[in-house]
Short mmCIF file of C-alpha atoms in Angstrom, two decimals:
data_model
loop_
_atom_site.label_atom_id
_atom_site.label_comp_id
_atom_site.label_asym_id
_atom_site.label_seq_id
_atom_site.Cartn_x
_atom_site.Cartn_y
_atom_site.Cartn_z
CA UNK W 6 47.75 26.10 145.96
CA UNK W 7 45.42 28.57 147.58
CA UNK W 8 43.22 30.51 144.85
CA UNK W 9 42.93 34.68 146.44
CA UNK W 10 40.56 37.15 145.29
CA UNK W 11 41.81 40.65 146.52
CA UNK W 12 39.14 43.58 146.41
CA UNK W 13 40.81 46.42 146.23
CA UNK W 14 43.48 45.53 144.45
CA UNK W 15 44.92 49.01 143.33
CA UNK W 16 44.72 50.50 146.81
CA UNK W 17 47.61 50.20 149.45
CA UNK W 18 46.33 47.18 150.73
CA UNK W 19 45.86 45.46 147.71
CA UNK W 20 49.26 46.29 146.16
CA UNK W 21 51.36 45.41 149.50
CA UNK W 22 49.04 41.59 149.20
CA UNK W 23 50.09 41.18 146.09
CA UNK W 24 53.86 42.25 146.68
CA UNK W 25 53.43 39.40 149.59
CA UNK W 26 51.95 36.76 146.65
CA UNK W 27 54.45 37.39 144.58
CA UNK W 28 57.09 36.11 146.94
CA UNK W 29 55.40 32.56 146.88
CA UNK W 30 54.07 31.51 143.69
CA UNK W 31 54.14 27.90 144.75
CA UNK W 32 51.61 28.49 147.47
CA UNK W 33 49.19 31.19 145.76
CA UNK W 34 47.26 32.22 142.98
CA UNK W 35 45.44 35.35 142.27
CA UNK W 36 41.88 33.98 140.68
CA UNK W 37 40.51 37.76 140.83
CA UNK W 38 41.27 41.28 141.35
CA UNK W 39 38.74 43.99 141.82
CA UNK W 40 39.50 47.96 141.62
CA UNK W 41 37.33 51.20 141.70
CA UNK W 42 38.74 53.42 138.71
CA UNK W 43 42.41 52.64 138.28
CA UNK W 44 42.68 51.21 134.99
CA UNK W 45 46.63 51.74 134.37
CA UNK W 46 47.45 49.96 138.09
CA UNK W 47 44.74 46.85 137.37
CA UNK W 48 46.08 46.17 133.96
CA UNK W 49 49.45 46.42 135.18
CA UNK W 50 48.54 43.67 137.81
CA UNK W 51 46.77 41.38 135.25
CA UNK W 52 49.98 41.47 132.90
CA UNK W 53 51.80 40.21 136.65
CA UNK W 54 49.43 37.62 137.51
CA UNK W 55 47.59 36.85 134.97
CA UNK W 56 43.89 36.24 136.83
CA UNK W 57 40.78 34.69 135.70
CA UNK W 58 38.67 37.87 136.31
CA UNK W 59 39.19 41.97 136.23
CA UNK W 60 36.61 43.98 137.71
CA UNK W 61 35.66 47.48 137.89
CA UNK W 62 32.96 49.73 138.83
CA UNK W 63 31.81 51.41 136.08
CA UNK W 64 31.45 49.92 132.69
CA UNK W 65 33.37 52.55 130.75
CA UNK W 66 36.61 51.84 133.14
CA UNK W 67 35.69 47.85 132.46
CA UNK W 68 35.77 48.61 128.54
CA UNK W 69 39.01 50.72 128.79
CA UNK W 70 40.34 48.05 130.83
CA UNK W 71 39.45 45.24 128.06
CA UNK W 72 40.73 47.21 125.32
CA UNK W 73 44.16 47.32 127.19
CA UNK W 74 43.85 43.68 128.01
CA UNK W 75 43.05 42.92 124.27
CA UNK W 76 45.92 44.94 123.11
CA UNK W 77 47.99 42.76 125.04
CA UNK W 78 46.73 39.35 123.89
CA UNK W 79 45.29 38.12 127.76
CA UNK W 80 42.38 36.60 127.65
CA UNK W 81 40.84 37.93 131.11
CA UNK W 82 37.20 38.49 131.69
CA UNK W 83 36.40 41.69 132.68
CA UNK W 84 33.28 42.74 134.60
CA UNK W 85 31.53 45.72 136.26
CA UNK W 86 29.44 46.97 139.03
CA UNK W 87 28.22 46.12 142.75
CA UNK W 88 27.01 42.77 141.90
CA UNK W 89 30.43 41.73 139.85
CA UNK W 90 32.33 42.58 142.99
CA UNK W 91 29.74 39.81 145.24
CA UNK W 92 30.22 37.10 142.82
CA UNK W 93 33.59 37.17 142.93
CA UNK W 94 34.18 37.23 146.46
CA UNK W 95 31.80 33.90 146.68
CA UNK W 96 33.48 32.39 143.90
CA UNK W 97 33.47 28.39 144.38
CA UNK W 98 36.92 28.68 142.85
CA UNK W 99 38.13 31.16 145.67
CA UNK W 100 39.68 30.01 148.47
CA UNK W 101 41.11 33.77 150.41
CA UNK W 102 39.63 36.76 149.71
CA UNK W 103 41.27 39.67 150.78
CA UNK W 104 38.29 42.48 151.90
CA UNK W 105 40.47 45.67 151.28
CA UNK W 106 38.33 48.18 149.83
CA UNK W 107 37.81 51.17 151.73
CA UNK W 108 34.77 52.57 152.84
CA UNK W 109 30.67 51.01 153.01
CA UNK W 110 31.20 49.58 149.66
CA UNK W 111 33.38 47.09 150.40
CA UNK W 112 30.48 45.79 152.78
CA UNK W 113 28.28 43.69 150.78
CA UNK W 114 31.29 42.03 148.84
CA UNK W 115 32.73 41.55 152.43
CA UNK W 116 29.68 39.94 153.79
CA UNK W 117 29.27 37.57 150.55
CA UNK W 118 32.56 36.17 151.34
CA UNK W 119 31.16 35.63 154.58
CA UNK W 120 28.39 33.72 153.93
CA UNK W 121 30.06 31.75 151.02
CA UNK W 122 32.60 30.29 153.98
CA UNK W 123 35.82 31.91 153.18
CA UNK W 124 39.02 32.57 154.53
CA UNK W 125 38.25 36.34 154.43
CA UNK W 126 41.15 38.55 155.35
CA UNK W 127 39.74 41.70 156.89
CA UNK W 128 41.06 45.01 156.23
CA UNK W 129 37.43 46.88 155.43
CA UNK W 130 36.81 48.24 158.92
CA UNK W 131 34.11 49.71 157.56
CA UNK W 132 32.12 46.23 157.56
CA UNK W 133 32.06 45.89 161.02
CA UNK W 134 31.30 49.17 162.03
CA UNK W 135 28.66 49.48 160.20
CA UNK W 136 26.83 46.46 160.08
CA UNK W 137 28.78 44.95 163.42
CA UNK W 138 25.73 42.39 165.08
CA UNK W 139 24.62 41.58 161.64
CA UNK W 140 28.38 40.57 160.29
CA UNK W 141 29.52 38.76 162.99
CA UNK W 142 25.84 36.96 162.97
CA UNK W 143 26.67 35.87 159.80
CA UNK W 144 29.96 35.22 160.54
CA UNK W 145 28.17 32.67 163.49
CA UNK W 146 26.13 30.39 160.85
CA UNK W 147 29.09 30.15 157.99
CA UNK W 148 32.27 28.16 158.13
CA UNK W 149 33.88 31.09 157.35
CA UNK W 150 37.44 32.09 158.50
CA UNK W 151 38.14 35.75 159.60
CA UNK W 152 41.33 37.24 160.41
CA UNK W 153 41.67 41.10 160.96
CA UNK W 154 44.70 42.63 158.60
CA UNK W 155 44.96 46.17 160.64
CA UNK W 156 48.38 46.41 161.95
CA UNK W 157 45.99 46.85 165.42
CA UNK W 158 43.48 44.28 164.80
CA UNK W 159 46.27 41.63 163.72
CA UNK W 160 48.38 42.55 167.01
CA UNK W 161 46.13 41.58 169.44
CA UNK W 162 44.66 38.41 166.90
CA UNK W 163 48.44 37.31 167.57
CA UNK W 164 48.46 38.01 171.18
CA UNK W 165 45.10 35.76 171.82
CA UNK W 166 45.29 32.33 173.51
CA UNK W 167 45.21 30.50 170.65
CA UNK W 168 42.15 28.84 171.39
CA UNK W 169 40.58 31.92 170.77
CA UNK W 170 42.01 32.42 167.56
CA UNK W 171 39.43 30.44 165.80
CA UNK W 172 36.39 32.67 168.06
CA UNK W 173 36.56 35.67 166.04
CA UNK W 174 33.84 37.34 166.65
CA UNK W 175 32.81 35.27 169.53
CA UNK W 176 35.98 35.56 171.96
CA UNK W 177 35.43 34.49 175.63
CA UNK W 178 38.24 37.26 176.50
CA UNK W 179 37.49 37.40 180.40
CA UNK W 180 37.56 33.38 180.88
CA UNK W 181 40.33 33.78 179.09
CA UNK W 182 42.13 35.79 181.63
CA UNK W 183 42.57 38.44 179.49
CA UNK W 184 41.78 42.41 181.27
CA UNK W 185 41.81 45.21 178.53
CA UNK W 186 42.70 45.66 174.83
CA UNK W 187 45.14 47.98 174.38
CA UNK W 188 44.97 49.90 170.87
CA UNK W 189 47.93 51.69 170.14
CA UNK W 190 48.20 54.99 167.48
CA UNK W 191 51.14 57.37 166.17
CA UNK W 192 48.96 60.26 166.77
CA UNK W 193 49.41 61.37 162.75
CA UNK W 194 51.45 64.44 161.89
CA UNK W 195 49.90 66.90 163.93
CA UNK W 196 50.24 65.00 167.83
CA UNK W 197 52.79 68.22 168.67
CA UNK W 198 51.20 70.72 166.26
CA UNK W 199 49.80 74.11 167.58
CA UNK W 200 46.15 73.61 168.51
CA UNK W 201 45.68 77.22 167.34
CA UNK W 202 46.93 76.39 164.13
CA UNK W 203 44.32 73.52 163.12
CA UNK W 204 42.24 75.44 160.67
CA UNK W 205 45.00 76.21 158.72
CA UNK W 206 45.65 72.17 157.97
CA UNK W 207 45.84 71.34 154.10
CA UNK W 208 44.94 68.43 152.82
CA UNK W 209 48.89 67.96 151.57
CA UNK W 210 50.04 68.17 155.41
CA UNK W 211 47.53 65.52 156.42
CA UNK W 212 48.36 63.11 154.21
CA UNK W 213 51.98 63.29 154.97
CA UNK W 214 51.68 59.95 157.70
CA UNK W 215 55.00 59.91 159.82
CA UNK W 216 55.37 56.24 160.46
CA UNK W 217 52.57 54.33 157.33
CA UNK W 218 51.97 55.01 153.84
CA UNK W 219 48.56 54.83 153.26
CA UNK W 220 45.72 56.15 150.40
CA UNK W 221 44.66 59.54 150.96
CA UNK W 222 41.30 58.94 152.76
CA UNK W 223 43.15 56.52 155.81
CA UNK W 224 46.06 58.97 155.97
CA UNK W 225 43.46 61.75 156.99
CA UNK W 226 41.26 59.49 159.34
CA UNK W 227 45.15 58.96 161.07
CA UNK W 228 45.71 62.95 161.31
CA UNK W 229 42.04 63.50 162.89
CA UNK W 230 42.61 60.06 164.62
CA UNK W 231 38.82 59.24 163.45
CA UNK W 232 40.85 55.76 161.91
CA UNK W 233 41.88 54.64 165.72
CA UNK W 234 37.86 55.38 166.70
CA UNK W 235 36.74 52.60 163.75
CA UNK W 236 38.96 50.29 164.96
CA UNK W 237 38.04 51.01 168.68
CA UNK W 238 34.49 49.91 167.21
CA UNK W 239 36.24 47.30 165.11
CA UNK W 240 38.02 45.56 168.38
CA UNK W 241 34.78 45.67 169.78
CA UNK W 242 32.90 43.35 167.47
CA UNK W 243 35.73 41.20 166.62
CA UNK W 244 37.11 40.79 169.98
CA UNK W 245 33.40 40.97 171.57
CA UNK W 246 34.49 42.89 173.95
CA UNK W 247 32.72 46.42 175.41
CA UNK W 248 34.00 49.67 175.46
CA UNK W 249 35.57 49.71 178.31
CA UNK W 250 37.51 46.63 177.91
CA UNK W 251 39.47 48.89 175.07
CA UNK W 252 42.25 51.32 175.69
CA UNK W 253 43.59 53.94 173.31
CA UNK W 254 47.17 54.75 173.73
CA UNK W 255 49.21 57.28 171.69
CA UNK W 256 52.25 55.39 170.42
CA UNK W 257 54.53 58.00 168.35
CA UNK W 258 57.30 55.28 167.01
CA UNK W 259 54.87 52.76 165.40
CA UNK W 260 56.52 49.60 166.57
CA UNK W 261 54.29 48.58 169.48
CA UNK W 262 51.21 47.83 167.44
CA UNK W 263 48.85 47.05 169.66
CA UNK W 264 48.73 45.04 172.91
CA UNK W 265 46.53 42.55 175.46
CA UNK W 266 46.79 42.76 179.32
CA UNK W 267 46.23 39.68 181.32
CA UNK W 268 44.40 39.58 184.80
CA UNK W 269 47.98 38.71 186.27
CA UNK W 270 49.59 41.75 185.61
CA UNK W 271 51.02 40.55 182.22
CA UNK W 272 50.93 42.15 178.79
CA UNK W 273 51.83 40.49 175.55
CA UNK W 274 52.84 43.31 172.69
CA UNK W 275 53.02 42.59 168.95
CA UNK W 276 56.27 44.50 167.54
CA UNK W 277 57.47 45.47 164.27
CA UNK W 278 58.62 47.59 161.27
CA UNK W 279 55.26 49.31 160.26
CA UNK W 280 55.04 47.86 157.31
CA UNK W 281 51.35 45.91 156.47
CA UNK W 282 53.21 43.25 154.73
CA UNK W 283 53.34 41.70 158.00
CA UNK W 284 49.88 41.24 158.76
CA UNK W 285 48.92 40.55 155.58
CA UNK W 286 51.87 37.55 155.62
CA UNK W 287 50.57 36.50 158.85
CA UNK W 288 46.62 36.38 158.12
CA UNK W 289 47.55 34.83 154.50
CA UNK W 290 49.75 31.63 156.05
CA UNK W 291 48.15 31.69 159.35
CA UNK W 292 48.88 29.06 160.97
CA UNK W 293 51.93 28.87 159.33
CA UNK W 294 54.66 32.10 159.41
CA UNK W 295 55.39 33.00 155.61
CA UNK W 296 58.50 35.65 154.46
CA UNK W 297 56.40 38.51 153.95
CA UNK W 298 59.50 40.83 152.38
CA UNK W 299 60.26 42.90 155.90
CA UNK W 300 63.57 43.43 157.57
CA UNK W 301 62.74 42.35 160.84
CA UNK W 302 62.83 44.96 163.82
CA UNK W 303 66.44 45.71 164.89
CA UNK W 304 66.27 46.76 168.64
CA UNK W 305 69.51 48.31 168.51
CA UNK W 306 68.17 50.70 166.61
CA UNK W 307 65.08 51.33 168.37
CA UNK W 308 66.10 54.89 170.60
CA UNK W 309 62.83 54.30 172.79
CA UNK W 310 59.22 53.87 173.43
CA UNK W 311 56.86 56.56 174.83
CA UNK W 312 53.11 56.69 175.19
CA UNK W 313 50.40 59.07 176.05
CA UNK W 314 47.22 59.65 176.54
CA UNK W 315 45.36 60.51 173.46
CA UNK W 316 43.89 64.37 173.83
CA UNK W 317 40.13 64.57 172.45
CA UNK W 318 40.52 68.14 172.29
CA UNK W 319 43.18 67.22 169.81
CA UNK W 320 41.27 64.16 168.60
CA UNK W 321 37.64 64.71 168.60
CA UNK W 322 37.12 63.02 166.19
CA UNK W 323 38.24 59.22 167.98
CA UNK W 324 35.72 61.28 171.09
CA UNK W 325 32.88 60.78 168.79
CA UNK W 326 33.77 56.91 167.25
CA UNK W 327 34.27 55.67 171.21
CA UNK W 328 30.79 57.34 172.03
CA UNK W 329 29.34 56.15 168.92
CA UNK W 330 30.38 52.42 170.13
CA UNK W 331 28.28 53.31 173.72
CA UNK W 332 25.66 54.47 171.47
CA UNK W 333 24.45 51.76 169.05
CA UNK W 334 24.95 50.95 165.28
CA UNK W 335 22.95 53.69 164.32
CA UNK W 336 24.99 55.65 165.27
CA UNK W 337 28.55 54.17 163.83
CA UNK W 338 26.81 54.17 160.71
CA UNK W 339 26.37 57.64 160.50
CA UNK W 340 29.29 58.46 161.54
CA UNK W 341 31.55 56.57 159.08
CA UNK W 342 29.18 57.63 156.54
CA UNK W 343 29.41 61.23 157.45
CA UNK W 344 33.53 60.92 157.93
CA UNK W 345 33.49 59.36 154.23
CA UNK W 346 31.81 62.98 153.23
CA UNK W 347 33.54 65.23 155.19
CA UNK W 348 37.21 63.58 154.48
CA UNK W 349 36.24 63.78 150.44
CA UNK W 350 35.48 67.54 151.05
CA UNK W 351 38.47 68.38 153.05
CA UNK W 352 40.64 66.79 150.07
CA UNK W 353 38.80 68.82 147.73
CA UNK W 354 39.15 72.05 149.76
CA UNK W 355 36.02 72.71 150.37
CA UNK W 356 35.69 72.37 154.14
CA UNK W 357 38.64 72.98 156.98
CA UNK W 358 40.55 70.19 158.91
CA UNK W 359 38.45 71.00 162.41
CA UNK W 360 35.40 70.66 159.79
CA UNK W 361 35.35 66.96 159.67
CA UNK W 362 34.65 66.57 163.01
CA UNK W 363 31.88 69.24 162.84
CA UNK W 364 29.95 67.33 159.95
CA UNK W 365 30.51 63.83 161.95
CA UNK W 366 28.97 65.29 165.05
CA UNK W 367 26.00 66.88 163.47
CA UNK W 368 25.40 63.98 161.25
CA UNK W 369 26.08 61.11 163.72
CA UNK W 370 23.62 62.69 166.51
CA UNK W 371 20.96 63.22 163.89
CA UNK W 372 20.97 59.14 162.99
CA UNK W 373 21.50 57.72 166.91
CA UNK W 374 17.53 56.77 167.19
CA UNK W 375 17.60 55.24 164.49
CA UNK W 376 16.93 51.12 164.38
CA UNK W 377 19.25 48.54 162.43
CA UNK W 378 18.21 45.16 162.71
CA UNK W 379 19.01 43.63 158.65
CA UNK W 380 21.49 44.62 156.21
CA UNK W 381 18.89 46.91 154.47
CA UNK W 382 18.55 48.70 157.60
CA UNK W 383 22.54 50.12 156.89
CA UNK W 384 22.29 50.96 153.63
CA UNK W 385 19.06 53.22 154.15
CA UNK W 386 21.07 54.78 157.11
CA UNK W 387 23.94 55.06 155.69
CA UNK W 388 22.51 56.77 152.23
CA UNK W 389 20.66 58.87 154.68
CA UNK W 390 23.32 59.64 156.54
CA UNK W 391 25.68 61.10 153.29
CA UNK W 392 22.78 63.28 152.08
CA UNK W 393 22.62 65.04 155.76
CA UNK W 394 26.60 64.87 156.11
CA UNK W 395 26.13 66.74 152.35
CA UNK W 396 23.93 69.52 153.65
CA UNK W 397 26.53 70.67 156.23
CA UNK W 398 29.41 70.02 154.32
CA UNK W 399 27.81 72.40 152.01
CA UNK W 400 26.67 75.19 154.70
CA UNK W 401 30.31 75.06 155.91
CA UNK W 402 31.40 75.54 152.48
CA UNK W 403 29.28 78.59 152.47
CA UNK W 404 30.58 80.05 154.98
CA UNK W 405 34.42 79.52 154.29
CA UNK W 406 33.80 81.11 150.93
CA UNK W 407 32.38 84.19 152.80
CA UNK W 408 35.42 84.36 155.22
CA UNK W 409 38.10 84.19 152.24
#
């Protein structure tokens, strides 16, 4: 029995894990579950499995949440704040800890797992691109166990020789044979839309995915493609591979999802239903293969795969996050930072789709100098790095307000 604490519990991530747990109650056990403000979801999940601990970010959600849990006669502890969501995630009791909050503050909870030698399933991008050296550093000196959960990420993991499998972090890709990382994307909703049309995006047509469903905030980084730019960085720290060992291909059908080319003309592909059940079923059992609940791909069915070339004119956004990479941490810091801003205003209405890029751009550039050698080092940046992405969402917003 394998004891899983899953941060992020509420999001799609963390429901589609514990859909996956559910199917093998012989094999797993939820120990803790961790959400930002969701009371109705978490308490739904505790009455389902029934863990140890509950935790939330705020204390008021934590109280509504043990009022809820009283009222139904489980005795769960319930907890709050930054420093709840660490201790869990290094609990002795924990065995798997699945890293799916989104955004910088699932880092430090991510990076205690680290340290306290986990299996730690990764589906925070964030982690890595914003504290990439100092995570895989401390991924180096722990006994830890890391295995990447985004449909990409997972592809290639399970197109590795398997004696890199257990190198995360530290891959030897080129001894290895192995040429270029391919990363594969559906483009989003708007791959065939009118470029003349972009300003006119609403938030409702960008979260409308074609192929995934996702939270609001990923479905957004798919439209402006910023989400296939963090996991360009992403492969690059995991994979320790440069930027030009990484491909971006547009991939409209979803089913390729990612693949690695060999020096001898060869190129294994991961295939499936987009569905993150998958990886999640693979990083959970790996080694082992587990049912994860997914019909498996029917190639009768399948009318074709194309591919193109991704258009940063189109994309700026995933322009910025590859020259970010070239650029340093510094700058990937900023620039997820300033994404995390600008994507929250968009959904609020208070900047334009072709804004987001504008506030990443004149954030990330300001931060590029900038020197990250400890964990402090990202925080500062990155709190830095919301206040400026702040000041131009709110000069845009000025100026849409005079042109209405």
């Amino acid at each position: 029995m394998k004891h899983v604490c899953v941060l992020g519990a509420t999001g799609s991530i963390g429901c589609s894990t514990l859909d996956v747990i559910s199917r093998h109650p012989q094999q797993y056990a939820i120990h803790s579950l961790a959400a930002h403000t969701n009371v109705d979801t978490l308490f739904e999940q505790c009455v389902a499995f029934k863990p140890q601990i509950a935790v939330l970010v705020s204390r008021q959600h934590a109280l509504q949440l043990s009022d809820k849990l009283a009222e139904a006669d489980l005795d769960i502890e319930v907890r709050h704040g930054e420093q709840a969501l660490i201790d869990i995630a290094r609990d002795q009791q924990v065995d798997i800890v699945m890293a799916a909050i989104v955004g910088a503050s699932g880092l430090l909870p991510t990076m205690a797992a680290v340290e306290a030698g986990k299996k730690v399933l990764l589906a925070n991008k964030e982690s890595l691109v914003t504290s990439g050296q100092l995570f895989i550093d401390a991924l180096a000196t722990s006994e830890a166990e890391l295995i990447p959960i985004d449909s990409e990420h997972n592809a290639i993991y399970q197109c590795l020789p398997h004696t890199q499998q257990d190198k995360t972090g530290h891959c030897t890709l080129k001894q290895q044979g192995i040429s270029k990382l391919i990363l594969t994307g559906s483009g989003g909703p708007f791959r065939t839309t009118d470029l003349s049309t972009f300003d006119d995006i609403t938030p409702e047509q960008a979260i409308a995915h074609p192929n995934w469903d996702m939270g609001k905030k990923i479905s957004v980084d798919s439209a402006t493609m910023m989400n296939k730019g963090l996991e360009f960085i992403e492969a690059k720290w995991l994979f320790n591979v440069e930027p030009n060992d990484i491909q971006v291909l547009l991939h409209p059908q979803s089913t390729i999802h990612s693949m690695v080319q060999y020096a001898d003309g060869s190129v294994l592909a991961q295939m499936g239903n987009p569905d993150m059940r998958t990886p999640i079923a693979h990083a959970l059992a790996f080694p082992e293969r587990i049912d994860a609940g997914v019909e498996p791909l029917d190639f009768l069915t399948v009318k074709d795969f194309t591919f193109e070339a991704p258009d940063f004119e189109r994309y700026p956004n995933l322009k910025l996050a590859i020259e970010a990479c070239g650029l340093g941490q510094a700058a990937c810091t900023a620039l997820n930072a300033a994404n995390e801003v600008a994507v929250d205003a968009f959904l609020r209405h208070r900047i334009k789709f072709t804004d987001i890029a504008k506030v990443n751009e004149l954030t990330m550039r300001e931060f590029v100098s900038y020197s990250i050698t400890q964990i402090e080092d990202v925080l500062s940046v990155d709190k830095d790095a919301r206040q400026h992405a702040t000041t131009v969402v709110e000069s845009l917003t000025v100026s849409l307000e005079q042109t209405q």
